[in-house]
Tab-separated table of C-alpha atoms and ligand atoms in Angstrom:
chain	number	residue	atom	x	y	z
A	1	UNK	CA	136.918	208.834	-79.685
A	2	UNK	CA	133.657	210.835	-79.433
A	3	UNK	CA	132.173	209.342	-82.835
A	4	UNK	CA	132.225	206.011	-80.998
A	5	UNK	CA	129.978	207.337	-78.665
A	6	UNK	CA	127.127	207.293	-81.317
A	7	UNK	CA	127.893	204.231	-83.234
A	8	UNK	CA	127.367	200.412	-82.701
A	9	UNK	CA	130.438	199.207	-84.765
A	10	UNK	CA	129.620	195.945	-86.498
A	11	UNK	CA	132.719	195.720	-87.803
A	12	UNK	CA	132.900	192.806	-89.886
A	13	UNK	CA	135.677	191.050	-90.302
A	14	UNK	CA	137.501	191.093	-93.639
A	15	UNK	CA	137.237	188.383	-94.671
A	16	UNK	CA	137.889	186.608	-97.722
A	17	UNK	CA	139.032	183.801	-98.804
A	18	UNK	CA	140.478	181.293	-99.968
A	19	UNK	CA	140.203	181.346	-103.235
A	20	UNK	CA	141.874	179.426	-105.336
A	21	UNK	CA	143.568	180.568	-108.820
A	22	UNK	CA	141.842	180.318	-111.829
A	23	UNK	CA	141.214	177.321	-113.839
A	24	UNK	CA	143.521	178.743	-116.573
A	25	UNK	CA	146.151	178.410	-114.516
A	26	UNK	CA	145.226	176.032	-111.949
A	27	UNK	CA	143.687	172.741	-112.906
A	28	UNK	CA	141.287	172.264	-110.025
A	29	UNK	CA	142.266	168.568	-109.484
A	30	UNK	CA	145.997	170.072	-108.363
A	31	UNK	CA	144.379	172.014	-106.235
A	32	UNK	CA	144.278	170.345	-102.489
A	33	UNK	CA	142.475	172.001	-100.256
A	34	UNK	CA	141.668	170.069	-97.464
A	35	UNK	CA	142.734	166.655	-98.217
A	36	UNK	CA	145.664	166.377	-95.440
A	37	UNK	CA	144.836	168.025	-91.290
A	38	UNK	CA	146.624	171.612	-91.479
A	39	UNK	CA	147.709	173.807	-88.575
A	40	UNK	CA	147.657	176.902	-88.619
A	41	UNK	CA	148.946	180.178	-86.860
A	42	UNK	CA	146.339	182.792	-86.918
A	43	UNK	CA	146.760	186.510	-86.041
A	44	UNK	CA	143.782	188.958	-86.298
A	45	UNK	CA	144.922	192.346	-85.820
A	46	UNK	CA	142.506	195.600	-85.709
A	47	UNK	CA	143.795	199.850	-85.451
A	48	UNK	CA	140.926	202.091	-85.097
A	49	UNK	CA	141.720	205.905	-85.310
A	50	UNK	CA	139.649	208.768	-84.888
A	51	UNK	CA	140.126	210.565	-88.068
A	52	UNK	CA	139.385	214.086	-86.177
A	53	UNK	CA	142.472	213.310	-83.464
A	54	UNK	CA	145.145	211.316	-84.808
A	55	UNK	CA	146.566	210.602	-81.555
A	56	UNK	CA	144.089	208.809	-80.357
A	57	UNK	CA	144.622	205.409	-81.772
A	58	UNK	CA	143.359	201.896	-80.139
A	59	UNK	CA	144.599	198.531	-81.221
A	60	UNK	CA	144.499	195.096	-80.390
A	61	UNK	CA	145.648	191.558	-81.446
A	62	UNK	CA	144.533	187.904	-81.322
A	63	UNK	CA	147.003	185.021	-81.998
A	64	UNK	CA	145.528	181.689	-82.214
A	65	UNK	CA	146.046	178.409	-84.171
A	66	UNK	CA	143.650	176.857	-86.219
A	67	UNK	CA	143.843	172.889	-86.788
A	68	UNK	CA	141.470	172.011	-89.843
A	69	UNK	CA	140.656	168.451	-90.240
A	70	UNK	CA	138.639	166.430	-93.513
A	71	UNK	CA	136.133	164.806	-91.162
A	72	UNK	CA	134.454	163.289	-94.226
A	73	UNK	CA	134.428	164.285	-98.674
A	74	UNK	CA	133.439	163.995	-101.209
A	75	UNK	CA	136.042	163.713	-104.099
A	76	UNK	CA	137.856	167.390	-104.136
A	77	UNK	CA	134.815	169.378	-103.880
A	78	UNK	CA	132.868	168.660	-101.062
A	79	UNK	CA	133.868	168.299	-97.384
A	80	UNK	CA	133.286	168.569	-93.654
A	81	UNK	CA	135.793	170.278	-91.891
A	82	UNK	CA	136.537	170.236	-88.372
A	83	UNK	CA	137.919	173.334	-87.313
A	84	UNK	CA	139.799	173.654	-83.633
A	85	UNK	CA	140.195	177.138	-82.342
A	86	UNK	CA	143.707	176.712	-79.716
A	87	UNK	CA	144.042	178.797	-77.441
A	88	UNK	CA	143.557	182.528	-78.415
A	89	UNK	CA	144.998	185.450	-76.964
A	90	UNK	CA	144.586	189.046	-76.825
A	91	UNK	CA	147.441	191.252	-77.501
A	92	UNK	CA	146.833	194.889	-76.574
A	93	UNK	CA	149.622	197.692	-76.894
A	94	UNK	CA	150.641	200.656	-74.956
A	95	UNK	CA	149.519	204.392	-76.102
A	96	UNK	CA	153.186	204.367	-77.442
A	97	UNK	CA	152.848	204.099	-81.411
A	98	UNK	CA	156.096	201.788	-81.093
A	99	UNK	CA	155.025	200.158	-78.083
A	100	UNK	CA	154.811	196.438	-78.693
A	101	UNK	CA	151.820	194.302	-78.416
A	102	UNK	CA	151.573	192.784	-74.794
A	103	UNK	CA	149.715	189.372	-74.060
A	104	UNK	CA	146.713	190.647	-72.223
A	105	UNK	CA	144.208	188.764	-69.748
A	106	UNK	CA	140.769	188.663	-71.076
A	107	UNK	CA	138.081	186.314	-71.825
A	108	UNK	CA	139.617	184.772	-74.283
A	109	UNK	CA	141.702	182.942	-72.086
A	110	UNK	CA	138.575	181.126	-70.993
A	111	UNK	CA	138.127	179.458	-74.455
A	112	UNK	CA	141.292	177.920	-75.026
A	113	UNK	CA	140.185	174.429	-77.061
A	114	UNK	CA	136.938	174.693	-78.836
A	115	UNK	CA	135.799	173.180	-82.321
A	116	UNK	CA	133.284	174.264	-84.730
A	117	UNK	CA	132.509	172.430	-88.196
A	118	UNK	CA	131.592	173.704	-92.018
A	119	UNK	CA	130.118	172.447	-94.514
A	120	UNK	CA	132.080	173.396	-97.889
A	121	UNK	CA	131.768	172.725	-101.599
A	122	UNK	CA	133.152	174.254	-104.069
A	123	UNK	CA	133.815	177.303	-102.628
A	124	UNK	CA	131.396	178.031	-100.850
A	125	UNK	CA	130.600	177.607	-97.440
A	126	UNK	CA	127.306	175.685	-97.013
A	127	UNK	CA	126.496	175.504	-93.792
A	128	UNK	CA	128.586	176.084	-90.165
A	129	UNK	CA	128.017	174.495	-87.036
A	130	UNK	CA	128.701	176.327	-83.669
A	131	UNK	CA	127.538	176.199	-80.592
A	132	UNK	CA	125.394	179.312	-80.245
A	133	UNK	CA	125.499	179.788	-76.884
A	134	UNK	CA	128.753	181.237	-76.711
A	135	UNK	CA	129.608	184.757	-76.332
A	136	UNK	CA	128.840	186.767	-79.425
A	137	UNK	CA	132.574	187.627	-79.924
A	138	UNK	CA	133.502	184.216	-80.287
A	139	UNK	CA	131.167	183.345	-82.835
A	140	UNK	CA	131.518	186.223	-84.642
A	141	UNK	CA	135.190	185.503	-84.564
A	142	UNK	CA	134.613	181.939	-85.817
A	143	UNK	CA	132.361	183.321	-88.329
A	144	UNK	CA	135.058	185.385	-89.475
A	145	UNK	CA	137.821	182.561	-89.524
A	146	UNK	CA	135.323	180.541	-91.518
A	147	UNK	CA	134.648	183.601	-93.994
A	148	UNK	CA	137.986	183.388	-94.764
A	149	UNK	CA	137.372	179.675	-96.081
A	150	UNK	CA	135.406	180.570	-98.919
A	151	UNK	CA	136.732	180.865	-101.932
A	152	UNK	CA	135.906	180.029	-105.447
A	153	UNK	CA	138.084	178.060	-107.929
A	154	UNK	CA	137.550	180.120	-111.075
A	155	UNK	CA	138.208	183.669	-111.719
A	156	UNK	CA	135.953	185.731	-112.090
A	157	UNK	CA	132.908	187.541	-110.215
A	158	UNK	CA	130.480	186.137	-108.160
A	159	UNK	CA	127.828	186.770	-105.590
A	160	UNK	CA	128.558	185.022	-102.375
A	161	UNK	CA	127.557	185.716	-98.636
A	162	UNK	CA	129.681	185.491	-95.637
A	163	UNK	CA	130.148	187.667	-92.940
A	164	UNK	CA	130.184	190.481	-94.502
A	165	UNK	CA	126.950	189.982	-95.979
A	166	UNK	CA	125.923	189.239	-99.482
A	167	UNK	CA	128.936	190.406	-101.467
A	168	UNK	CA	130.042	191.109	-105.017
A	169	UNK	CA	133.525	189.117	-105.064
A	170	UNK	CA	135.674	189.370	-107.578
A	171	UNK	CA	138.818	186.517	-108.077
A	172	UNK	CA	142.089	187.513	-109.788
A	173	UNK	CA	144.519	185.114	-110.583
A	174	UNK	CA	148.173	186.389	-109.529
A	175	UNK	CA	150.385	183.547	-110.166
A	176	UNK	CA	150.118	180.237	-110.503
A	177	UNK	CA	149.702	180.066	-106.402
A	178	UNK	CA	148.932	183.357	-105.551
A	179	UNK	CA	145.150	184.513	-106.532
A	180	UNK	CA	143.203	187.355	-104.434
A	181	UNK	CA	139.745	188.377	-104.025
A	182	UNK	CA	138.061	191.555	-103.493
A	183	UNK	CA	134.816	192.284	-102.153
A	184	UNK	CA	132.540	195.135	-103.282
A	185	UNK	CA	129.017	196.145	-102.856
A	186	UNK	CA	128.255	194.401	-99.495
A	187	UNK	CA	124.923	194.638	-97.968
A	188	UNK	CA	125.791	195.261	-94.450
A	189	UNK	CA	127.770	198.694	-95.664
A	190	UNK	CA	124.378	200.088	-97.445
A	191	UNK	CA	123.396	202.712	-95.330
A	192	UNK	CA	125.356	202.087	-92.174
A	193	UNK	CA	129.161	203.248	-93.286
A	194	UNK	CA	128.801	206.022	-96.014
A	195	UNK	CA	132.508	206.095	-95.725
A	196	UNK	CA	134.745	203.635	-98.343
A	197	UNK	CA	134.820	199.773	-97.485
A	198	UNK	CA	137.655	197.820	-98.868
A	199	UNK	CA	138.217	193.808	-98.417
A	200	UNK	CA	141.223	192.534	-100.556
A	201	UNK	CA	142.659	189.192	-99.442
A	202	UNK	CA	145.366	187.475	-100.853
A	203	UNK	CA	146.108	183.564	-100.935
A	204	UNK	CA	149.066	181.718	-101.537
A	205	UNK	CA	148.391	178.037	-102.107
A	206	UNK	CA	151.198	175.093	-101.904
A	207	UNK	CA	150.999	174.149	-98.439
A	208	UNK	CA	153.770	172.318	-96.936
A	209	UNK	CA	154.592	172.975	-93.722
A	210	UNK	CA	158.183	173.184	-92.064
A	211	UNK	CA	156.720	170.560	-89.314
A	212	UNK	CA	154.626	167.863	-90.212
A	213	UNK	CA	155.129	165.608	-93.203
A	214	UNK	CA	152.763	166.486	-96.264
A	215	UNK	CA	150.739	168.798	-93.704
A	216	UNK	CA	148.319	171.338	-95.874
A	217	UNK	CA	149.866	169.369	-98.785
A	218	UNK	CA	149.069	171.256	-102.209
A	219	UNK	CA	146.650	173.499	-99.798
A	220	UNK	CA	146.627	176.390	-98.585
A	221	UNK	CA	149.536	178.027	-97.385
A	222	UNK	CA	148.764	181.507	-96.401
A	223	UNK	CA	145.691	183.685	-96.351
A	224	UNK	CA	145.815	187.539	-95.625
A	225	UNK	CA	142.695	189.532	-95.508
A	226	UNK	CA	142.286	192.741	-95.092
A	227	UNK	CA	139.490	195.139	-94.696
A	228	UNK	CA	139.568	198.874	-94.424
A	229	UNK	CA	136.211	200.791	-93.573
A	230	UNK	CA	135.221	204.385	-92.459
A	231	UNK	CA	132.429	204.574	-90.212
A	232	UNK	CA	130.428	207.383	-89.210
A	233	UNK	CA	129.306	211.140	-90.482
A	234	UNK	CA	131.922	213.361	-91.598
A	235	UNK	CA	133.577	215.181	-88.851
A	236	UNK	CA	132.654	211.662	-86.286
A	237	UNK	CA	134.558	209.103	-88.430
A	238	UNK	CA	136.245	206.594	-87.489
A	239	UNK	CA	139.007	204.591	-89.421
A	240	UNK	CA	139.037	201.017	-88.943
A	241	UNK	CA	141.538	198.821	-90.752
A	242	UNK	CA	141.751	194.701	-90.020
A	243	UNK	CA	143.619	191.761	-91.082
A	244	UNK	CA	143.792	188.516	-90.359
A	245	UNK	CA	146.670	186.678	-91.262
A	246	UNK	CA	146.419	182.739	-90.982
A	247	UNK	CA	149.662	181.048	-91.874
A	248	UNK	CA	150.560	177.070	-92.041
A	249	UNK	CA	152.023	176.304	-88.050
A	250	UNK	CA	155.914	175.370	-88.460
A	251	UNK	CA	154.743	172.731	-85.338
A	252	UNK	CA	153.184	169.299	-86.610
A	253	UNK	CA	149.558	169.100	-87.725
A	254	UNK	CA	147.356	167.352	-85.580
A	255	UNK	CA	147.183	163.401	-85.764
A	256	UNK	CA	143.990	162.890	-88.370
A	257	UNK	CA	140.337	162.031	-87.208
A	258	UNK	CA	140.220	158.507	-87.490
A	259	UNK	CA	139.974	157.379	-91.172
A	260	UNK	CA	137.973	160.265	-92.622
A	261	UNK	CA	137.331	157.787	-95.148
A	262	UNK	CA	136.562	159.360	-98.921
A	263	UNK	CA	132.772	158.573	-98.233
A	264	UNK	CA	130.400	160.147	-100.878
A	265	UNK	CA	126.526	160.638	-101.130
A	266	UNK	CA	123.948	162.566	-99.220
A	267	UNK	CA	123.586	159.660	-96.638
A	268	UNK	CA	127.090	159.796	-95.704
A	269	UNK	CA	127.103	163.369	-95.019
A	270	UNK	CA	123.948	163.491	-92.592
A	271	UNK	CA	125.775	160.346	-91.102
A	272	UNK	CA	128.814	162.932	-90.495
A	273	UNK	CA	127.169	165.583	-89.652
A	274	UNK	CA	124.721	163.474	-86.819
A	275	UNK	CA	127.464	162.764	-85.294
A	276	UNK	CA	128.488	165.941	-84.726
A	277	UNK	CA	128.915	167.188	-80.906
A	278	UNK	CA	125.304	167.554	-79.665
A	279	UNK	CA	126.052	171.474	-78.495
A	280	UNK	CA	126.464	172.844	-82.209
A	281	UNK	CA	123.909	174.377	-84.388
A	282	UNK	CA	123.723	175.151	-88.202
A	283	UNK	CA	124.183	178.956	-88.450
A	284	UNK	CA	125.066	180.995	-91.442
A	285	UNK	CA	128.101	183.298	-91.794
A	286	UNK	CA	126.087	186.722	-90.914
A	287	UNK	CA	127.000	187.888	-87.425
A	288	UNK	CA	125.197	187.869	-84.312
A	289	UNK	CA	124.362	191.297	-82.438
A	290	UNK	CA	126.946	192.792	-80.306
A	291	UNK	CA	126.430	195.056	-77.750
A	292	UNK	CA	126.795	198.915	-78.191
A	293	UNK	CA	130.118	199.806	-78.042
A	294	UNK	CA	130.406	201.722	-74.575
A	295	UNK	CA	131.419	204.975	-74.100
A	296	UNK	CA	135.227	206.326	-73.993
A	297	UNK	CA	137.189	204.050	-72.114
A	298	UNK	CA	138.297	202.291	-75.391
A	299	UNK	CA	140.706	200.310	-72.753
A	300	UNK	CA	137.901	198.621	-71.382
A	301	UNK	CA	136.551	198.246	-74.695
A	302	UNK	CA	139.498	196.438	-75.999
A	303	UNK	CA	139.572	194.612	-72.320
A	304	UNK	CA	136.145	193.568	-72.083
A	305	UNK	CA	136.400	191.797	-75.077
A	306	UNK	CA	132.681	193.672	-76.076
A	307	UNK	CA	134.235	195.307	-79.429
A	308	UNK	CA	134.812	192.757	-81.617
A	309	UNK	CA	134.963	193.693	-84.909
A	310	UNK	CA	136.190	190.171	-86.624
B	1	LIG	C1	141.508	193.520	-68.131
B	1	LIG	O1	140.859	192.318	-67.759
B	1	LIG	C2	141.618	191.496	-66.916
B	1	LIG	C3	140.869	190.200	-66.728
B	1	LIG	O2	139.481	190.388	-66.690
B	1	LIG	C4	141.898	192.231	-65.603
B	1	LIG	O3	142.676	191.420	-64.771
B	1	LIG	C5	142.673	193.497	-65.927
B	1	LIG	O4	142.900	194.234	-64.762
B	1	LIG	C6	141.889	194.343	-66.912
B	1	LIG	N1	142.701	195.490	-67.304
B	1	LIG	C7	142.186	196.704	-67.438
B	1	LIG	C8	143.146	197.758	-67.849
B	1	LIG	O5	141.001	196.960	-67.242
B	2	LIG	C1	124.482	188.794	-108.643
B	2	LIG	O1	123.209	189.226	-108.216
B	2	LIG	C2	122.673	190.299	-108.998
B	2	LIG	C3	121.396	190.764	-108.358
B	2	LIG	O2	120.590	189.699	-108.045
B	2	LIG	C4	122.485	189.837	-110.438
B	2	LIG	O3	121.985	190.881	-111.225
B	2	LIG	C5	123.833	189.378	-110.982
B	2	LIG	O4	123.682	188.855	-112.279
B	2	LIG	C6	124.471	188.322	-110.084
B	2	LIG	N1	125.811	188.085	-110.532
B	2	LIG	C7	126.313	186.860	-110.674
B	2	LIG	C8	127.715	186.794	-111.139
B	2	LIG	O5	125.667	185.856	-110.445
């Protein structure tokens, strides 16, 4: 993988949202985001081939779960979420193209129960909370989990910034419960990957888990985005193609935060959010620098957790 030699990868995740459908379709008072604690299984998966030696081929997985909590709203529109990253693990695979993804040690396994909070209305992400003294890849990975939690109610296009930068986002109804958005034009691919960028993610709403009574009730069920980039000069590129796939957990949500009562006005939301855990900071959706990706051995890449695209 010589082109990774001369690039620092800032992969950003794919991310993409949550949107929901379109108002046409979708009154947004039946649409429940939110309202009830969800759980959800998470799986982030990244390939990255050299597009001059299509043997070489590196590849990696995280599986996590995701509980996300109403910690305090604001009718349907405006809420603090607590999000709970559980225990994530690296998969990596042999050189074998069949080979199957192998739980991996890494540091990952070091971070096992950690929450983060966001600020959302209607649509967009307002503000996130993290602590910032974590390692890079874990923010950037809860930035990209967060991304994913933006999403506008009406179709149409729109200008919105996540992790991928300030984006032109376009939403497309599907169905009644299926709506996608796609992400053009974003300002962290001017200049640094002249090669194509695609983000398409698609989002089924209707939650109702197989375990837990009413859990993601009328929410979201299933989010899959996916991002497809080509980095580098002709000759030195490099294809990179990412998903993450968060699904509604078939085990029980979470028992709810005490009473996250329906509380409503500014004061109530700087109540909430001064009580949040003294370690978190606001921090917007942009990522935080990386090191260089390191030469060659794209084992110890993978290993050392350094490349972290999402
Ligand atoms: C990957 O990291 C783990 C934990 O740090 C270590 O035990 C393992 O030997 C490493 N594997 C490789 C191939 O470097
Ligand atoms: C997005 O931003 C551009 C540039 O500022 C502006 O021309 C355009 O009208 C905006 N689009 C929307 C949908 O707000």
């Amino acid at each position: 993988m010589e082109a990774l030699n001369n690039l620092v990868i800032k992969l950003v995740l794919f991310v993409n949202v949550v949107s929901s459908s379109t108002v046409s379709q979708h009154k947004l008072s039946e649409v429940k985001l939110f309202e009830t604690p969800a759980l959800y299984d998470v799986e982030t998966t990244l390939f990255l081939n050299d597009m001059s030696r299509t043997d070489k081929e590196i590849s990696y997985k995280i599986k996590s779960q995701l509980a996300v909590q109403p910690l305090w709203r604001n009718t349907n529109s405006e809420f603090l979420l607590k999000l709970q990253l559980l225990e994530p693990k690296l998969y990596l695979r042999g050189k074998h193209p069949n080979a199957n993804f192998m739980a991996h040690p890494s540091v990952w396994d070091s971070h096992s129960d950690s929450l983060f909070y966001v600020h959302w209305k209607n649509g967009l992400i307002q503000n996130s909370y993290l602590d910032l003294k974590e390692l890079p890849d874990f923010i950037n990975y809860k930035k990209s989990i967060i991304s994913l939690f933006q999403l506008q109610i009406i179709d149409g296009e729109y200008n919105e910034t996540d992790v991928s930068g300030p984006c032109t986002v376009l939403y497309e109804s599907i169905s009644r419960d299926v709506f996608r958005k796609i992400k053009r034009g974003c300002s962290m691919d001017a200049g640094v990957w002249p090669g194509a960028a695609r983000r398409v993610s698609r989002y089924t709403l209707g939650g109702r888990g197989e375990g837990g009574e009413g859990q993601g009730e009328g929410g979201l069920r299933e989010a899959h985005a996916e991002e497809q980039l080509e980095l580098g000069a002709h000759g030195a590129a490099i294809k990179a193609r990412s998903w993450h796939r968060l699904q509604l957990a078939a085990a029980p949500a979470p028992a709810p935060a005490p009473a996250p009562a329906p509380l409503s006005g500014a004061a109530s939301l700087e109540e909430a959010l001064a009580a949040l855990p003294a370690e978190l900071s606001p921090a917007p959706l942009t990522l935080v620098e990386t090191e260089t990706v390191p030469e060659n051995d794209l084992v110890s890449i993978v290993n050392s957790s350094l490349y972290y695209p999402l």
